[in-house]
């Protein structure tokens, strides 16, 4: 007890007893104690001048936080559909067998807890898992006994990394077995470029001119939504308020997306340069990188980059001798919540509360972080902005299509020979991409992850752009061997898990969509069920509060549109009016056992 | 051609929806000009006697008899309407859905503090229908054509829906009829 008290006191003190740093405080406590004991809630609340319920709601909201004692090492196996198709389910069984426990349980010696988690951003080297913060990729059933034996022996997850991945993955502060898998670079981001050129040029211009350049380049948000970045900066600059903020969304939670992982590993300076340009343009002094918990293995490396930039006067006071231009950046760690990729949730999380999205208006550009004007952009957007400053708006807008300027960094995974990172100009045809990644016999491609759309061969001649096939980066490929509706059901399961639960359409609607898809998959559906799925999907889309619910029905809606024959083959016209999905004998089975007699009505 | 027939029933409900139905008051005289009633608690006819145009179902399904009745309605009614929250969503009876059936029965007949049950038996007479594993809304058992929410739906709401259906006009349910706070 007294140890816990000391830990809590120290950590609260480290973060200035500031309730807006609650995320860091509870993360810190968990790091020290292995969990956040309920007895600590009151103490933390007292120290950080908040309420017990605030602390408890944070701990209960985030998947990576726990108020129950767990093993010294927590294994989180990625349960994404890509991992499942690459043998993840067998790996799950092997882990369970080797440890002698089920998922959600801890070994008796208190050493290992076994869990499943949503996509951890390793779909190009699936199946993968995390052991505490250490990534373990390319798992096979055969590797599991050795892995578990080693963990038991060393009790150090890092001991599993015998060989580091390529490039910066081997950096002494990273030392991960992760591979970048950069297959094709493009002119904007994954090519050689002058370091710091963009920032230096930006500082010779006025902030207004910088914004004009970004607007003129036609840069649109790379997280997927495609809002005009320059326009966002202009709104933030013009919004009333003395303090403004630049936030970088590195909460890459969309299953099948892992391009920010690679950009954070290989282009952290370019990203920070872009953030600094943004700070200059909108007049901000503080920046935050919201880093998803899964990428904690990159944290020390990124902190080091920040320190180096501070030493080089690229961050800090009077940046590059520019009197009065001050800007610094801190890293905010997430704790395993997909919804925090939504900008208002991300802001709430940075403020140290549950990641519930908030209503807009007001938009974050007017009242965001700390109710101040805030520009939230994706990692890749900042990289693009820095390059626009260096190379000019005209150069950037000459790449890509009329309404989608520049290139897009894609993360390709699934059934293909060469999964990995491809930077392609907007306007690239999906068919070309499939050829380059070595995908044959393709039945379906999920463009933009679960919240995007599932397209079939009839759409393969469409181009990757905001006009046709928009994506935040994810391209998931499914061959003819795969059951499309299994994918849809897995995606709906994901949304059910990740819904914050605030609004009814999303909290309830996704559960109903998932169970109706299951009914159809079981061969118990009728054409009425398809009409129902369509109607309900549209309602959830229209009525939900934030981007999660507004896009979560997409797997259902896009497959209903593009893969109608798959559904039609599974449903039968219902002639009796009795639903096949209701099984009366199963429904009375328990009561029949309790009363020790058979059904008088239905037992023939 | 005879008048269209209407059947009604209350399954796992509280009869509140039927009481609300009776709140149409003297309009019931207009209604019997339009329809004949078949099986219904109102006239105490026990089984549907002939094909009905409309079946009104109150309550969800909590036991096998509910399912049996609902099947009879589905088989013999052209249009089946779930009315009230129990029929459309399961309602209050679904509060037991998160508790295993055995626990529910033990609490009610064996372990409850006010229970006197020296033989320690649970209801098992064949006359008493077996409970289902959980309470189901009607549309999870049979196909339902229309839903009228409300706890209960107001008499005006029922009146508007029924007369629209019987006169073949589009049903108009203004916000006031579907607002419950």
mmCIF file of N, CA, C and O in Angstrom, chain A residues 33 207 301 316 333 440:
data_model
loop_
_atom_site.group_PDB
_atom_site.id
_atom_site.type_symbol
_atom_site.label_atom_id
_atom_site.label_comp_id
_atom_site.label_asym_id
_atom_site.label_seq_id
_atom_site.Cartn_x
_atom_site.Cartn_y
_atom_site.Cartn_z
ATOM 1 N N UNK A 33 3.429 -0.438 -11.597
ATOM 2 C CA UNK A 33 2.775 -1.462 -10.788
ATOM 3 C C UNK A 33 2.206 -2.612 -11.613
ATOM 4 O O UNK A 33 1.766 -3.605 -11.073
ATOM 5 N N UNK A 207 3.579 34.148 -42.524
ATOM 6 C CA UNK A 207 2.682 33.010 -42.266
ATOM 7 C C UNK A 207 1.554 32.934 -43.303
ATOM 8 O O UNK A 207 1.184 31.842 -43.737
ATOM 9 N N UNK A 301 13.010 6.675 -29.492
ATOM 10 C CA UNK A 301 13.628 7.145 -30.731
ATOM 11 C C UNK A 301 13.087 8.535 -31.091
ATOM 12 O O UNK A 301 13.854 9.458 -31.419
ATOM 13 N N UNK A 316 12.156 24.945 -30.108
ATOM 14 C CA UNK A 316 12.578 25.725 -28.952
ATOM 15 C C UNK A 316 12.306 27.204 -29.134
ATOM 16 O O UNK A 316 11.333 27.599 -29.768
ATOM 17 N N UNK A 333 1.205 9.744 -25.339
ATOM 18 C CA UNK A 333 0.948 8.342 -25.650
ATOM 19 C C UNK A 333 -0.540 8.041 -25.551
ATOM 20 O O UNK A 333 -1.207 8.486 -24.626
ATOM 21 N N UNK A 440 -2.557 -11.895 -57.388
ATOM 22 C CA UNK A 440 -3.293 -12.577 -58.450
ATOM 23 C C UNK A 440 -4.552 -13.176 -57.856
ATOM 24 O O UNK A 440 -4.636 -13.372 -56.651
#
